[in-house]
XYZ file of C-alpha atoms in Angstrom:
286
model
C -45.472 -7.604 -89.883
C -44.743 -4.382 -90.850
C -42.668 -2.469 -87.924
C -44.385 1.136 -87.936
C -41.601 2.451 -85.302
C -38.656 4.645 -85.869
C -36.184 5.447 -83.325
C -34.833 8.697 -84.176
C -31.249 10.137 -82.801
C -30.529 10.158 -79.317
C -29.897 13.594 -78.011
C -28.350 12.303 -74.918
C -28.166 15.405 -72.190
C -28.615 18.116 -74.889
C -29.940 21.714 -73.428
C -33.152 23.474 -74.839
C -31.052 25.299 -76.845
C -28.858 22.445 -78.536
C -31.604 21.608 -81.032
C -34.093 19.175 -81.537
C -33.602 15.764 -82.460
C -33.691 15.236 -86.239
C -34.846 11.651 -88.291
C -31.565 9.886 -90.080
C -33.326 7.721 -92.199
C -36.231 8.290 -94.748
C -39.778 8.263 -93.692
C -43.061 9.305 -94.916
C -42.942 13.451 -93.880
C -44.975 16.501 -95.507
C -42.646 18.744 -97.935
C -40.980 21.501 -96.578
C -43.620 24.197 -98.231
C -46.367 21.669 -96.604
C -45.167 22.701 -93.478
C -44.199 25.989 -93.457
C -48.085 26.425 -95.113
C -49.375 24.132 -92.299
C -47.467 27.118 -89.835
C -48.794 29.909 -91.565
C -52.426 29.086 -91.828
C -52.273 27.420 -87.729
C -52.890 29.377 -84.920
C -49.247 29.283 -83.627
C -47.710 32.453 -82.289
C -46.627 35.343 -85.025
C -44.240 37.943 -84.992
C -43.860 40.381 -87.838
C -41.188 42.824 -88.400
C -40.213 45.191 -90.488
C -36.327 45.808 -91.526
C -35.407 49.134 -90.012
C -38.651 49.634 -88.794
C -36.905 50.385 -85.165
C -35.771 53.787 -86.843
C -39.275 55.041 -87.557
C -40.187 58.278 -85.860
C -43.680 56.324 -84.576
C -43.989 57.185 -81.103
C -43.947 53.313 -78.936
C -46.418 51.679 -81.545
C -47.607 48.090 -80.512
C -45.902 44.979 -81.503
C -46.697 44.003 -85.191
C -48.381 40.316 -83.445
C -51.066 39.135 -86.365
C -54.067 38.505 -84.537
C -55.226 36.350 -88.073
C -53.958 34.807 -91.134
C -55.147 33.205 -94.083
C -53.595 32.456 -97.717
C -55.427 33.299 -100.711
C -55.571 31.713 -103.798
C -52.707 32.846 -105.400
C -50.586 32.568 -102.589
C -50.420 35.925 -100.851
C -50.709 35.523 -96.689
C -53.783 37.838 -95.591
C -52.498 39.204 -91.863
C -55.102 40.650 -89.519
C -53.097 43.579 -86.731
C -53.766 46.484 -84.649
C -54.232 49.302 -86.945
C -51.631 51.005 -83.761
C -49.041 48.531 -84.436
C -45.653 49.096 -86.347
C -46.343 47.041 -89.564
C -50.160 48.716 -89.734
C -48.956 52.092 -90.047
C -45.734 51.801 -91.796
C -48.324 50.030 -94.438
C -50.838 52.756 -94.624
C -48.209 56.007 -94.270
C -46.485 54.130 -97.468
C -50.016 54.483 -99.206
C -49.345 50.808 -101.100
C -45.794 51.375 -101.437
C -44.129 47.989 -100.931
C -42.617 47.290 -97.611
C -40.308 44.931 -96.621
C -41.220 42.578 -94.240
C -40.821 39.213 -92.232
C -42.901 36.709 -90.435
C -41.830 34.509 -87.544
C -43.840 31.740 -86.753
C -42.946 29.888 -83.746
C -44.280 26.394 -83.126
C -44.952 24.767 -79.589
C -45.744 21.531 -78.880
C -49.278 21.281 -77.024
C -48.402 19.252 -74.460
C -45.398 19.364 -72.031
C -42.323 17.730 -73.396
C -38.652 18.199 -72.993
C -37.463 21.357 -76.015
C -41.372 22.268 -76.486
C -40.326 24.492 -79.425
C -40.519 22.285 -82.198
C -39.342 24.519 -85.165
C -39.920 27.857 -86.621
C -40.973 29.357 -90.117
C -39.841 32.614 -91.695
C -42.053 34.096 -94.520
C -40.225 36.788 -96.422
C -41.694 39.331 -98.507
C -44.018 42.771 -99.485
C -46.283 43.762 -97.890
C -49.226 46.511 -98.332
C -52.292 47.069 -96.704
C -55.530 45.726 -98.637
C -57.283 47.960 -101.167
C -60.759 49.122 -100.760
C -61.812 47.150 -103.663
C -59.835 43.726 -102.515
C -61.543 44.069 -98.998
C -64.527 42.608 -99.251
C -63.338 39.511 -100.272
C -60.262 39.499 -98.230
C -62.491 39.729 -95.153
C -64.325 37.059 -95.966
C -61.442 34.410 -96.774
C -60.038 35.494 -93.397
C -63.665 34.903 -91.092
C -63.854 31.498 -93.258
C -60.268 30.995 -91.662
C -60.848 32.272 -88.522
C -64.464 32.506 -87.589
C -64.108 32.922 -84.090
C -61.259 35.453 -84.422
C -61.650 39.198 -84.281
C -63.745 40.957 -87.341
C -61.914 43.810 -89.544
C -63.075 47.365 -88.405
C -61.651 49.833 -86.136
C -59.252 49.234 -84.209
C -57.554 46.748 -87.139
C -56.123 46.588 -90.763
C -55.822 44.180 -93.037
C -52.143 43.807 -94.834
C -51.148 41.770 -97.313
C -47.841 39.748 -97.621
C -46.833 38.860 -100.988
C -43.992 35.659 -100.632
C -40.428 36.656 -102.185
C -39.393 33.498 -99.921
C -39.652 31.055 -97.056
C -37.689 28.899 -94.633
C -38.332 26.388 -92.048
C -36.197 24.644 -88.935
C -38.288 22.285 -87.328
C -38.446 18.391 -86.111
C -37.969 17.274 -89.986
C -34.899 19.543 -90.327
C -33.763 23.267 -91.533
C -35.146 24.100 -95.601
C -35.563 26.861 -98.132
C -39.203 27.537 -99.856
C -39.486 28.511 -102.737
C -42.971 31.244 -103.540
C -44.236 29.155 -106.004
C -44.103 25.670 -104.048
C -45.439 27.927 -100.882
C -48.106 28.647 -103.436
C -48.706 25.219 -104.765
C -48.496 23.976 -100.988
C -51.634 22.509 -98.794
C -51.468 22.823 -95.171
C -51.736 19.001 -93.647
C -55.103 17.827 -93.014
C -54.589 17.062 -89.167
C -53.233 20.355 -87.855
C -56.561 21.965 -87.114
C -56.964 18.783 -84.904
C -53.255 18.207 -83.717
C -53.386 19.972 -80.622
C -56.452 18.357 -78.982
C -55.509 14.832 -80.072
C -52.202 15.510 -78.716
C -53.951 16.434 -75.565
C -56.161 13.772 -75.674
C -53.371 11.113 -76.106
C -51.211 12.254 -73.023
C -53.942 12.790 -70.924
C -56.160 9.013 -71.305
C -53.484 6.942 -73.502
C -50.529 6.763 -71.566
C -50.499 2.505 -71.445
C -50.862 2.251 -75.417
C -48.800 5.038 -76.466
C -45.991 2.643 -74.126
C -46.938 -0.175 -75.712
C -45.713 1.462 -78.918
C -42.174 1.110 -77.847
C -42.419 -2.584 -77.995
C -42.190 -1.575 -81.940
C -39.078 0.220 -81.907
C -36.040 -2.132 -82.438
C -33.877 -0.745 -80.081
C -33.756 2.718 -78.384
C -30.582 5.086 -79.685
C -27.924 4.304 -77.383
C -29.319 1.185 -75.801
C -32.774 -0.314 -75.325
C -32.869 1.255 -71.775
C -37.331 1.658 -71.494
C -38.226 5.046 -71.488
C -38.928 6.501 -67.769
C -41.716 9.118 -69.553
C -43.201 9.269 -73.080
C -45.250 12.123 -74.616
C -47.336 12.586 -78.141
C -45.375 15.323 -79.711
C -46.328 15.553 -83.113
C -48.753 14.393 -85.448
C -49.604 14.840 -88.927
C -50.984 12.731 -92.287
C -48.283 10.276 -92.668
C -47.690 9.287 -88.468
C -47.223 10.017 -85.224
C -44.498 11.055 -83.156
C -43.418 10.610 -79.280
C -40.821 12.161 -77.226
C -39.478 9.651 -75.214
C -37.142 10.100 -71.607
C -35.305 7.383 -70.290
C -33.018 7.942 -66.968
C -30.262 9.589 -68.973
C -31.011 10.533 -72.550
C -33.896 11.738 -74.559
C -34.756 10.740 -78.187
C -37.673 11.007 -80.569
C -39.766 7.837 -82.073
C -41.758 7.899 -85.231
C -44.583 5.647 -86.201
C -45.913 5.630 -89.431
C -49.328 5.317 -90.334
C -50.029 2.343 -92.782
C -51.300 5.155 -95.479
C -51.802 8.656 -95.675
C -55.014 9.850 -93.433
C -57.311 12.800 -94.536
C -60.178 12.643 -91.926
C -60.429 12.296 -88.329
C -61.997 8.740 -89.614
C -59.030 7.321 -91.444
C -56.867 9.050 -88.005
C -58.653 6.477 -85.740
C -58.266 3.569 -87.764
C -54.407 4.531 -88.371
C -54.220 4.934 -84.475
C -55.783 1.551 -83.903
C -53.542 -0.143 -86.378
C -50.539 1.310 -84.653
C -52.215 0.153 -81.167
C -53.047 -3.167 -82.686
C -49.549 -3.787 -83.972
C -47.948 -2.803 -80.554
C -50.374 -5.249 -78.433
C -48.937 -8.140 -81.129
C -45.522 -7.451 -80.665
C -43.552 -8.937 -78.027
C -41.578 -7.095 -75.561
C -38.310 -5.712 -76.904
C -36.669 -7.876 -74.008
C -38.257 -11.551 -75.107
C -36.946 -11.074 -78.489
């Protein structure tokens, strides 16, 4: 049988701020432009800022928070903000004058676990605010991307972010984008579900996600059982929990058997996984 479990390293008493734990060995995982796309066009937090920005004689403008993104076609990142904020009138008073500019993107996991931060993305690069002409269309890859978000018009303009470069830190590790493989880049197929499967897991699944540990070899550091488990991540290629024991904390991967695209091919790879932990013995009877 194939074991779909991978015990990752054992962060043993680490603080919030000592890091998340990282995989060791090689495992099915999206690219590094996968995910920093997957960030950018998710509904995760935002911050942009503008390099010496804080020396502008703009009397207390509101943060520069994106309240919508989207990516077009070739690659630029559409951003939605307060026509008040910093980075909307820097844009305008430069009249489509380039402008310097980063993105934050902070990601938090949707249900409680131990370090909920599970990485960040920085997009680098231009930005200007959308000509007349561009509008139209801009607006409408933006509703298509958010069509429950707010609508262009007073109150708002639309900027545009051209990529000079990216870089992510998350649960896969810390790596440098490049704008043409941020261009070339798809965001992962499950991330516009991951949050409410998450939810859904920790909230009714509790006895099979435990049963998955009965597929992990041993636990780093010992095979001490876990005291709590949680669904932390979840993507194309597997699933992954955060698991507690008495004195240590470490992260678990499970693999899917293939690649899923569709919430279909997600709930047969979840009852494979399920399936293959209800076959395997305990890690004690071994």
């Amino acid at each position: 049988m194939i074991r779909p479990g991978s015990p990752l390293p054992d962060t043993g008493n680490r603080s919030r701020e000592a890091g998340q734990p990282r995989p060791t060995e090689e495992a099915q995982q999206p690219t590094a432009a996968e995910r920093v796309r997957t960030l950018v066009e998710s509904n995760a937090s935002a911050t942009l800022t503008i390099p010496g920005g804080e020396r502008d004689t703009f009397d207390n403008p509101v943060p520069s928070v994106p309240e919508a993104r989207a990516v077009t076609p070739r690659g630029d990142v559409l951003l939605l903000v307060p026509t008040d904020s910093l980075a909307g009138r820097t844009a305008v008073h430069a009249q489509h004058d380039e402008v310097t500019a980063v993105m934050e993107i902070t990601d938090v996991a949707p249900v409680s676990v131990p370090q909920r931060i599970r990485g960040r993305a920085w997009v680098a690069g231009w930005l200007t605010s959308v000509p007349a002409e561009e509008s139209g269309a801009c607006r409408r890859l933006l509703a298509k991307a958010h069509p429950a978000g707010p609508v262009p018009g007073p109150g708002w303009t639309l900027l545009r972010l051209e990529v000079g470069e990216a870089y992510t830190d998350d649960l896969w590790g810390e790596a440098h984008v490049e704008p043409d493989e941020f261009t070339e880049a798809s965001a992962d197929p499950m991330a516009r579900h991951e949050a409410e499967l998450l939810q859904h897991l920790a909230a009714s699944h509790q006895d099979q996600l435990g049963s998955l540990c009965r597929l992990l070899d041993r636990a780093p550091g010992g095979c001490q059982r876990p005291v709590t488990i949680a669904p932390l991540s979840l993507d194309r290629f597997g699933l992954r929990l955060r698991c507690r024991t008495e004195n240590s904390c470490f992260d678990a991967r499970f693999d899917f058997p293939e690649p899923v695209g569709d919430i279909g091919q997600l709930r047969r790879a979840m009852r494979w996984l399920f399936e293959s932990a209800a076959e395997e013995p305990p890690v004690a009877d071994r």
